[in-house]
Short mmCIF file of C-alpha atoms and ligand atoms in Angstrom, two decimals:
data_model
loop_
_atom_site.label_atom_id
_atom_site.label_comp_id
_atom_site.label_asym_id
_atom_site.label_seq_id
_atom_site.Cartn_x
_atom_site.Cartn_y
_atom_site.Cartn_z
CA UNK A 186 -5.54 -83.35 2.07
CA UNK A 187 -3.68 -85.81 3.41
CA UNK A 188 -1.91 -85.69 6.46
CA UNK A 189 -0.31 -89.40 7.08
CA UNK A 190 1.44 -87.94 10.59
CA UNK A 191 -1.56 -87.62 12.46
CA UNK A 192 -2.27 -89.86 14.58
CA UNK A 193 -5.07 -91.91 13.17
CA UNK A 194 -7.07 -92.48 16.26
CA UNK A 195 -7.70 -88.46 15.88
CA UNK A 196 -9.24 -88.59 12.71
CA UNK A 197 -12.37 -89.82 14.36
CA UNK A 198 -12.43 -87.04 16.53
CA UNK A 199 -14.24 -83.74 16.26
CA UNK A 200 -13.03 -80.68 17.80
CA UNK A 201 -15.32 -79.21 20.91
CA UNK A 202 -18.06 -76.87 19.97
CA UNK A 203 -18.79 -74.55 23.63
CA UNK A 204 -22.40 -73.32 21.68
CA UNK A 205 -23.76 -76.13 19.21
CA UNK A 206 -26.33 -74.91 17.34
CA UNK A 207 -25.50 -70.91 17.95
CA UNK A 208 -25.06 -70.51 14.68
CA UNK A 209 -28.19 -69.49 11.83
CA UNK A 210 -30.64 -66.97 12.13
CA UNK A 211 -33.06 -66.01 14.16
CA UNK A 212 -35.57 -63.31 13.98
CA UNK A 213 -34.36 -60.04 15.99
CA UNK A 214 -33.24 -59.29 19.10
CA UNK A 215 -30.47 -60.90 21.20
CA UNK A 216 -30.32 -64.50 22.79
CA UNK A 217 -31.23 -65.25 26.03
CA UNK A 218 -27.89 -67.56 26.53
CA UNK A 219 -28.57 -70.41 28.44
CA UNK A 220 -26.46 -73.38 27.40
CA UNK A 221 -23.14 -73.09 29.03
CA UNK A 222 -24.41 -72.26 32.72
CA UNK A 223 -22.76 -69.42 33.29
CA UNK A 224 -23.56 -66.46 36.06
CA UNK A 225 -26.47 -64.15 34.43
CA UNK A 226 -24.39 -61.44 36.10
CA UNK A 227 -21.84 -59.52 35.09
CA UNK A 228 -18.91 -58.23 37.91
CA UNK A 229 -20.35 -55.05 39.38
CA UNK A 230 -18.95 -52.19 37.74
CA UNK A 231 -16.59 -51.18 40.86
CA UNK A 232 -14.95 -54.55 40.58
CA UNK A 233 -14.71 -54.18 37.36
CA UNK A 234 -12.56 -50.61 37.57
CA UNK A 235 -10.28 -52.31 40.26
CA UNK A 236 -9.75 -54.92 37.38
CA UNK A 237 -8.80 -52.20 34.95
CA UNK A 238 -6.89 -50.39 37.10
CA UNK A 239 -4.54 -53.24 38.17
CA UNK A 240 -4.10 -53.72 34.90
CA UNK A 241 -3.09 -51.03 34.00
CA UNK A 242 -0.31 -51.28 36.65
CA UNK A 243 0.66 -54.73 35.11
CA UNK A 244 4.26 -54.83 33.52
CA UNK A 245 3.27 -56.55 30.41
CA UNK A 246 6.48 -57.69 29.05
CA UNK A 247 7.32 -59.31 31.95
CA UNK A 248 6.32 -63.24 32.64
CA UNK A 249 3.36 -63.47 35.95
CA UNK A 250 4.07 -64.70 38.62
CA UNK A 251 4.74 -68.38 38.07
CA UNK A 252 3.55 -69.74 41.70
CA UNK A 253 0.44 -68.51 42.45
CA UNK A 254 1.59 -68.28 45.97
CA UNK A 255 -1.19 -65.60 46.59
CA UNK A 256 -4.14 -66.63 44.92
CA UNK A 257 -3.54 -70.51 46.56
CA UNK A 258 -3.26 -68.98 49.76
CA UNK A 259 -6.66 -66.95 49.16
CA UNK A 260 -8.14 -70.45 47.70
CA UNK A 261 -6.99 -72.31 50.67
CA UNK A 262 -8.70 -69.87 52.73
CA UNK A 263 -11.79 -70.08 51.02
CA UNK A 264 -11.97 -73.90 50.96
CA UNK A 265 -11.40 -73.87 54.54
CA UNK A 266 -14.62 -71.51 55.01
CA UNK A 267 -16.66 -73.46 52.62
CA UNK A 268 -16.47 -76.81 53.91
CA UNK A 269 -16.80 -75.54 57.20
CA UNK A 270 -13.07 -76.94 58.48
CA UNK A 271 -10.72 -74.36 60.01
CA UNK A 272 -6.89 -74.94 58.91
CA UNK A 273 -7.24 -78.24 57.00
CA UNK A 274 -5.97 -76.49 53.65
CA UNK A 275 -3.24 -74.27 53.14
CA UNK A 276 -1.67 -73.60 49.65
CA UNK A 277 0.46 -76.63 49.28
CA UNK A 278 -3.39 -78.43 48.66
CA UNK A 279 -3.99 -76.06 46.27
CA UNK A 280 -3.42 -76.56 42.25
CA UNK A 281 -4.61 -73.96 39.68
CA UNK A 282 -5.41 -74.37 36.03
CA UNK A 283 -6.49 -72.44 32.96
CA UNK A 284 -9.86 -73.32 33.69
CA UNK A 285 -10.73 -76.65 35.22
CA UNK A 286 -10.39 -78.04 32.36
CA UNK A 287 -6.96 -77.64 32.15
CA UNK A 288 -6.59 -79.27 35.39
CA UNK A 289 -8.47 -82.34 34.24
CA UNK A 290 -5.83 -82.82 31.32
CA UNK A 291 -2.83 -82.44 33.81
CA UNK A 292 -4.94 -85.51 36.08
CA UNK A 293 -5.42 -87.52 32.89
CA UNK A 294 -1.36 -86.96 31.84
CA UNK A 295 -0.30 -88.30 35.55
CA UNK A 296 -2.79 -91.14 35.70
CA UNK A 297 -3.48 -92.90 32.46
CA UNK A 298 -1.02 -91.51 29.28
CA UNK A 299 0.83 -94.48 27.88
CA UNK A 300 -1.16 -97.24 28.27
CA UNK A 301 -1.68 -97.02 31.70
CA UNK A 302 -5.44 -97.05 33.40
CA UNK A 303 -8.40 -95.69 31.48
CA UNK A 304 -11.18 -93.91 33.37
CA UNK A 305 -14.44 -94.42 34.20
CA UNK A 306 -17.36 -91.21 33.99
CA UNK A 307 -21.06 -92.25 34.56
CA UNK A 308 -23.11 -91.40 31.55
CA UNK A 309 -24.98 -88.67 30.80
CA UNK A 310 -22.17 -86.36 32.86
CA UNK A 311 -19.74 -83.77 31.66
CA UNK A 312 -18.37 -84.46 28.43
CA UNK A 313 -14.89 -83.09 28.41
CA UNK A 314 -13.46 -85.77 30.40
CA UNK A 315 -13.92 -88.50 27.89
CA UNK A 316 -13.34 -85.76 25.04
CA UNK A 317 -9.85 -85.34 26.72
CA UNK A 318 -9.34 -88.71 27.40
CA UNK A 319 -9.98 -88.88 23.90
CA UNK A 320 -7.46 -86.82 22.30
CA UNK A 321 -4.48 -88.65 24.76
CA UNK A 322 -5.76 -91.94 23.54
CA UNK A 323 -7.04 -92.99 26.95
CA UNK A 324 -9.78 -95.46 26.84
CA UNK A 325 -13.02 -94.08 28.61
CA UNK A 326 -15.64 -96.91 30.41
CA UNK A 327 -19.11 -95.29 30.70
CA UNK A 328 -21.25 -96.53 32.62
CA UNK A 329 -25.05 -95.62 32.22
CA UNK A 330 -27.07 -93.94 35.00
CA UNK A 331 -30.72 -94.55 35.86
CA UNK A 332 -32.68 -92.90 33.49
CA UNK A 333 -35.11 -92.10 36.68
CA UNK A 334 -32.82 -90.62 39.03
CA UNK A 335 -29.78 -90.89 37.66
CA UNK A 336 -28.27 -93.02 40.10
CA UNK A 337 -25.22 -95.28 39.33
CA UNK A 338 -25.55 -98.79 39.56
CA UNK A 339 -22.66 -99.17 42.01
CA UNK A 340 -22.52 -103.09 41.66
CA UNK A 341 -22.15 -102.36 37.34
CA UNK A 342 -19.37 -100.09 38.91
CA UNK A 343 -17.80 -102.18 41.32
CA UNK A 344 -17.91 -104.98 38.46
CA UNK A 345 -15.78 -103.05 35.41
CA UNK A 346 -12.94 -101.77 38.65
CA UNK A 347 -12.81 -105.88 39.31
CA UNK A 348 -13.01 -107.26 35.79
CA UNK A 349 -11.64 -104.40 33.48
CA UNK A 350 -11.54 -105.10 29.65
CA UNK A 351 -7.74 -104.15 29.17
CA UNK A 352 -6.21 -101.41 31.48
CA UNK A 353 -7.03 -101.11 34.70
CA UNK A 354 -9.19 -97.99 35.34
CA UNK A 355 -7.37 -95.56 37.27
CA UNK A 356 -9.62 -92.66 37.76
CA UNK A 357 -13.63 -92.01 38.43
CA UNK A 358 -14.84 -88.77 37.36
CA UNK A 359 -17.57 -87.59 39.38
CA UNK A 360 -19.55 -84.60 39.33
CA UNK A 361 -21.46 -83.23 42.76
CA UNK A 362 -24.00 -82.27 41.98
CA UNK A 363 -23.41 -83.45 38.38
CA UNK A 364 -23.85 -81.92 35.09
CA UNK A 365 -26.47 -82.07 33.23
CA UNK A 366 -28.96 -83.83 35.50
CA UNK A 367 -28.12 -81.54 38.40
CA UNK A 368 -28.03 -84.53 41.34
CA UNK A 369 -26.09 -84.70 44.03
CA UNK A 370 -24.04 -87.79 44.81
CA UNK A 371 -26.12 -90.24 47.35
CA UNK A 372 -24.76 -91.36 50.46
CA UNK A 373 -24.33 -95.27 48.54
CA UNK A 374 -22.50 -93.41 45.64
CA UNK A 375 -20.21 -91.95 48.50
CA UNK A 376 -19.62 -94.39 50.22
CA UNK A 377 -18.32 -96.47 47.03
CA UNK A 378 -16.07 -93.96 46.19
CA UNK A 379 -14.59 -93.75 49.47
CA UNK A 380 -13.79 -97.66 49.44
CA UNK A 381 -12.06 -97.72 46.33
CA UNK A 382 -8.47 -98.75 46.84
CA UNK A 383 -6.24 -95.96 46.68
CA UNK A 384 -4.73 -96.91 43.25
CA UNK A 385 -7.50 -95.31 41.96
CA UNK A 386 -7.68 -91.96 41.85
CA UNK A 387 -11.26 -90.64 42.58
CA UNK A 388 -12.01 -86.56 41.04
CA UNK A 389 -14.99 -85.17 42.72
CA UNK A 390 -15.63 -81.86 40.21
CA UNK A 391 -17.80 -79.41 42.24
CA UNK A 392 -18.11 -76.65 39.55
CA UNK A 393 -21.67 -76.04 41.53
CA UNK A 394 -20.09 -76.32 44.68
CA UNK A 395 -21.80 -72.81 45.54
CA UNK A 396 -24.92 -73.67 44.04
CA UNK A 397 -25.42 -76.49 46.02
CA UNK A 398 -23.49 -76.03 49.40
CA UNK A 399 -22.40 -79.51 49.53
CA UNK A 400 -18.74 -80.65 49.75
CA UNK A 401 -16.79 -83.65 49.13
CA UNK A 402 -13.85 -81.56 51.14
CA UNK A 403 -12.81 -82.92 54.13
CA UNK A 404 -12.34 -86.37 52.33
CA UNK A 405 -9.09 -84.53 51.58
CA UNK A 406 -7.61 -85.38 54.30
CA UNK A 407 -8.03 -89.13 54.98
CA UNK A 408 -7.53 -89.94 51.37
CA UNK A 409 -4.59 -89.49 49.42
CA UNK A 410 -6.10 -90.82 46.36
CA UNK A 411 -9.18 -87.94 46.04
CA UNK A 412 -9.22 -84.65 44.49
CA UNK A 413 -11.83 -81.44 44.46
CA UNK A 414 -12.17 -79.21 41.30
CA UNK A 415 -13.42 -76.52 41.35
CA UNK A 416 -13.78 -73.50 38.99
CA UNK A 417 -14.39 -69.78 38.78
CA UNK A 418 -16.33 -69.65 36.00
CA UNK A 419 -19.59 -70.63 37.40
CA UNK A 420 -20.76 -68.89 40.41
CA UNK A 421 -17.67 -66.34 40.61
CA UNK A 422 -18.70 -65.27 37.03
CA UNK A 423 -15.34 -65.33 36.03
CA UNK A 424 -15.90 -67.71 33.00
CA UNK A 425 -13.93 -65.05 30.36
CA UNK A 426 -10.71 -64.91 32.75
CA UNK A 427 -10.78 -69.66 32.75
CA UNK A 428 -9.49 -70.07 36.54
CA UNK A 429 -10.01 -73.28 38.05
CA UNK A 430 -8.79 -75.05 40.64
CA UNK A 431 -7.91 -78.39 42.28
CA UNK A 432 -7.69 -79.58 46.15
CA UNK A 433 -6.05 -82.91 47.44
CA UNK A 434 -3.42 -83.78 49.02
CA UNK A 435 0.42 -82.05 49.02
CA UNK A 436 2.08 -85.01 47.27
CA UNK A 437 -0.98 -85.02 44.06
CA UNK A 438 -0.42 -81.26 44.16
CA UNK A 439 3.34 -81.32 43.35
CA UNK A 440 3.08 -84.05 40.74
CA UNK A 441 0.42 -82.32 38.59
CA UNK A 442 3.45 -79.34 39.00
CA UNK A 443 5.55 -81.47 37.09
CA UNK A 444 3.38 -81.21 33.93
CA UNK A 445 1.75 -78.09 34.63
CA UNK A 446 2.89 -75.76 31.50
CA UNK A 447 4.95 -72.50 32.44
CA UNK A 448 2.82 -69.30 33.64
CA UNK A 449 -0.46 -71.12 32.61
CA UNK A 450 -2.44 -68.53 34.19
CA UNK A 451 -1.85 -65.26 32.88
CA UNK A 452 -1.43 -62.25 35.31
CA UNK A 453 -5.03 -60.68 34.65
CA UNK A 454 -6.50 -63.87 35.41
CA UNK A 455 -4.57 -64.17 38.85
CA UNK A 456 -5.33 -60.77 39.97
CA UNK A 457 -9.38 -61.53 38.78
CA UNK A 458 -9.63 -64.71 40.84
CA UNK A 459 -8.36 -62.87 43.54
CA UNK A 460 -10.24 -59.58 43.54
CA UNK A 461 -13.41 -61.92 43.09
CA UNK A 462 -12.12 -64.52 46.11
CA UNK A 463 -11.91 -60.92 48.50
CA UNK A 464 -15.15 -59.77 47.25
CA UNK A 465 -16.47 -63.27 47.51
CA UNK A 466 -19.24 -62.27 49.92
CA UNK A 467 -20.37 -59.43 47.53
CA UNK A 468 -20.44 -61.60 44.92
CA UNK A 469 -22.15 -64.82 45.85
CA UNK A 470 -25.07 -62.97 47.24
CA UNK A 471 -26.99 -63.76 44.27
CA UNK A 472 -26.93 -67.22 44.85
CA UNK A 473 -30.00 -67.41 46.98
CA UNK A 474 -31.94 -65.76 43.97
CA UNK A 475 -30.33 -68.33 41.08
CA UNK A 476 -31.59 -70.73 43.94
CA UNK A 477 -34.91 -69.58 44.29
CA UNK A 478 -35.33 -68.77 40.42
CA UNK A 479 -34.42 -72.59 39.64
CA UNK A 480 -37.42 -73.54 42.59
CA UNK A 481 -39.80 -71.03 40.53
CA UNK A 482 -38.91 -72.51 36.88
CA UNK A 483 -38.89 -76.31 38.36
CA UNK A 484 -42.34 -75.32 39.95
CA UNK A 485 -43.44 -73.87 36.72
CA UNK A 486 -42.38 -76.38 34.14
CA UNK A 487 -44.17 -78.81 36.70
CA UNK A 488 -47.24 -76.95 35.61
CA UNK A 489 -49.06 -78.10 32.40
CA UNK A 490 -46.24 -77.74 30.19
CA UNK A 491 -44.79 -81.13 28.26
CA UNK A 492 -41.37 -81.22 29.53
CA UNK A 493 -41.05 -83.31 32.79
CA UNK A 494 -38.12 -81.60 34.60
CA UNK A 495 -36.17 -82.90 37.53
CA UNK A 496 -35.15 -81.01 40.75
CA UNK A 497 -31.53 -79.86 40.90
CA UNK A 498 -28.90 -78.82 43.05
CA UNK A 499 -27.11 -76.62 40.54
CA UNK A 500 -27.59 -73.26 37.93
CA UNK A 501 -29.77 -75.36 35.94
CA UNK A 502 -32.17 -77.89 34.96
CA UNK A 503 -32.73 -80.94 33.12
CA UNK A 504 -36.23 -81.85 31.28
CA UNK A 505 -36.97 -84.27 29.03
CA UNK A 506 -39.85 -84.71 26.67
CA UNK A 507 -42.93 -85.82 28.81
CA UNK A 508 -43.38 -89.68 29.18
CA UNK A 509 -40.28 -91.04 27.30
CA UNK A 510 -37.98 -92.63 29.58
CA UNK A 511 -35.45 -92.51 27.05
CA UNK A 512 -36.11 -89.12 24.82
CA UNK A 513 -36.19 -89.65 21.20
CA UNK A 514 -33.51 -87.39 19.53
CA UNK A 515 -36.14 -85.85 16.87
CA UNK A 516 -37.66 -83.86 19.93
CA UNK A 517 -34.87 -83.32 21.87
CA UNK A 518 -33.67 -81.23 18.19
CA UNK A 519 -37.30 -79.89 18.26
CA UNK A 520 -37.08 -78.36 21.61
CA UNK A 521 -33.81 -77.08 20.67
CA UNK A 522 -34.68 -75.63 17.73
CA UNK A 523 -38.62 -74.37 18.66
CA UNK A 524 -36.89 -72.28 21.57
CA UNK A 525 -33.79 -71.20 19.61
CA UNK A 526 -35.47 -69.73 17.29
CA UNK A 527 -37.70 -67.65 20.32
CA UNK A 528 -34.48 -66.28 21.12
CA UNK A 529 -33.72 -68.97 24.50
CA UNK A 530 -30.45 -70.77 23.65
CA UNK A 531 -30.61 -73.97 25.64
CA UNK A 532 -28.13 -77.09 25.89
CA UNK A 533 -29.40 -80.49 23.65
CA UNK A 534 -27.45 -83.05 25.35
CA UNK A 535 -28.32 -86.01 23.66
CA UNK A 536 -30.37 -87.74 26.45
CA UNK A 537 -31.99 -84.46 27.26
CA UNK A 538 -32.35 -80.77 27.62
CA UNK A 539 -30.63 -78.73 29.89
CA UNK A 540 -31.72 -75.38 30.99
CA UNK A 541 -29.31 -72.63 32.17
CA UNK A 542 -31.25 -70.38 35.13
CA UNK A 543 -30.74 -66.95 34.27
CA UNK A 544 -31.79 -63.81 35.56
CA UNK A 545 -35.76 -63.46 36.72
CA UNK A 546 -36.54 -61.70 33.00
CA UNK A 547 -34.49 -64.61 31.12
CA UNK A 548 -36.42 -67.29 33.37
CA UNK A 549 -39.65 -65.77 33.02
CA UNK A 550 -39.51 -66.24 28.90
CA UNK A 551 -38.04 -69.48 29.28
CA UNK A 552 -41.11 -70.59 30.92
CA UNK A 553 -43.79 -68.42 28.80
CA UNK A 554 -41.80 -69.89 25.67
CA UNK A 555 -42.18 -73.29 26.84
CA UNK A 556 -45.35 -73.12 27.78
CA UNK A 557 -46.37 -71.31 24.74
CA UNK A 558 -45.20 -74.15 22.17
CA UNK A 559 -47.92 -75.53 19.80
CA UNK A 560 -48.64 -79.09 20.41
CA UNK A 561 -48.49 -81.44 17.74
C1 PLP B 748 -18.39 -75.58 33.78
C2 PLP B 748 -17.74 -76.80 34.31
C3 PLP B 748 -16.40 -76.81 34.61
C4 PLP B 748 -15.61 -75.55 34.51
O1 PLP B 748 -14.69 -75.56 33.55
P1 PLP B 748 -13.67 -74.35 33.43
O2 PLP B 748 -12.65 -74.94 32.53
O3 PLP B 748 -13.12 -74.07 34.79
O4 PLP B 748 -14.40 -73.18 32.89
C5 PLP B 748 -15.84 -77.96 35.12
N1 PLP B 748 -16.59 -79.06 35.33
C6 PLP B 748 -17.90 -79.06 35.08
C7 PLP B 748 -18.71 -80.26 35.37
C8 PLP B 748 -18.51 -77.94 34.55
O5 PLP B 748 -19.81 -77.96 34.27
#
């Protein structure tokens, strides 16, 4: 088929898969579904009815509400209580997207479209924003990190912001603690980020942000050139309803407005993200178990099995096949395919495996199912 109006540099693109390798057969029973690091928990049942039963109250041939007046002023309110700084946010800091996601497409569309910067990510890290950078035809610089600790080399760094190849780069994407190796920024990494000049836009993505407890947040307020995403589809186990969210700045706020579509969040997905943000408490009591499960499954992987795993700050864990500093892509698929087909669907990044932690039950076969694979 040929389709001469497409653009060509999208023909080398392939569209995002959320569950590679989900697909086939396996024996019985359902998957324990650990790839996308999601809450094991569903919302309690009670939340659940106030869900329906708002709802059912919606007028559903009228638009939402377009502002999201409420649920920014609930998300200030929460920022302000999570990084531990009274009034600094109100809802003019506050952007909101159909998932984060979304949010990292508006940044790319105000920084970089038309020739204008590229971006640089630190490799292995979240894919979409070189996927999205992608599909606008935004060059991506990647950078590799330490295959130890996965630090950046900040002088590498410092060299492609002073020397770049075409366009300048005009945003770092950062994730704290990042995804899939689960570490936190260091205090070097920080303090590079904070130096950049402010025609460079830094995005600090803390999708673990309650996982981990630390904050990039009151940045916010000496730099005009540094946002915070953040999502509800991770801890808040809101991940069907796509809510995220962005903090910076009033003036970065009102020009990702500008290209923002119409009613991007539908009304159901408001009124979740707010029931879940007043039942907040209620609902992030479970992170000192996820926290103590990933301590057990670190400890336990540590423990005669031939995956070396690192500590993390976040919902999951990367391992890599025992003494390869880089991991041969053979076993990576083995892994992968060994525990698929015991029913434990886990993330094959590339580099490296990375392990979702789940409830106690889920954890507990991860581990046996590891442990339990026939060496070569
Ligand atoms: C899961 C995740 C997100 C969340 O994306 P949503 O679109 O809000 O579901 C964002 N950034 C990172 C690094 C993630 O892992």
């Amino acid at each position: 088929m040929s389709m001469a109006f497409l653009r060509s540099d999208l023909l080398q693109l392939t569209a995002y898969s959320s569950h590679p390798g989900k697909d086939g057969h396996r024996t019985t029973g359902p998957m324990d579904q650990l790839d996308t690091n999601e809450c094991p928990y569903d919302l309690p049942l009670h939340l659940k009815a106030k869900l329906a039963t708002a709802t059912h109250g919606l007028a559903a041939n009228r638009y939402p509400d377009g502002a999201y007046l409420e649920l920014k002023a609930a998300i200030a309110e929460y920022a302000n209580e999570s990084s531990q700084l009274p009034g600094q946010f109100t809802a003019t800091n506050v952007t909101v997207g159909n998932g984060s996601d979304e949010l990292i497409r508006s940044l790319l569309i105000v920084t970089c479209l038309g020739g204008q910067g590229s971006i640089l990510v630190a490799h292995p890290t979240f894919s979409m924003y070189a996927i999205l950078a992608r599909t606008l035809g935004i060059p991506v610089v990647t950078l590799d990190r330490h295959p130890e600790d996965f630090a950046i080399n900040l002088e590498a760094a410092q060299r492609v912001i002073d020397h770049p190849e075409d366009v300048p780069v005009r945003v770092v994407f950062m994730v704290h603690p990042n995804s899939p190796t689960g570490n936190g920024l260091t205090p070097q990494e920080l303090a590079w980020l904070k130096q950049l000049p402010e025609n460079i836009l830094v995005v600090v993505d803390e999708a673990y942000f309650e996982f981990s407890q630390q904050t990039t947040l009151p940045e916010i307020s000496r730099q005009p050139n540094w946002i915070v995403l953040r999502t509800f589809s991770k801890a808040f186990r809101l991940a069907a309803y796509r809510i995220g969210y962005g903090l910076a700045q009033p003036g970065l706020v009102a020009t990702l407005e500008k290209v923002r579509l119409p009613y991007n969040l539908p009304a159901i997905a408001q009124i979740a993200a707010s029931l879940a943000l007043a039942h907040r408490q209620e609902l992030l009591a479970i992170i000192p178990e996820i926290q103590q499960q990933r301590q057990w499954l670190l400890s336990g992987l540590g423990n005669q099995t031939s995956l070396l795993a690192w500590p993390s700050l976040a919902n999951f864990i990367y391992a890599r096949p025992q003494g390869q500093p880089t991991a041969m892509a053979d076993d990576l698929d083995g892994w992968f395919d060994y525990l698929k087909g015991m029913g434990t669907l886990i993330r094959n990044t590339g580099g490296g495996l990375r392990i979702t932690i789940g409830s106690p039950a889920e954890n507990q076969r991860t581990l046996h199912r590891i442990q339990s694979r026939p060496l070569e």
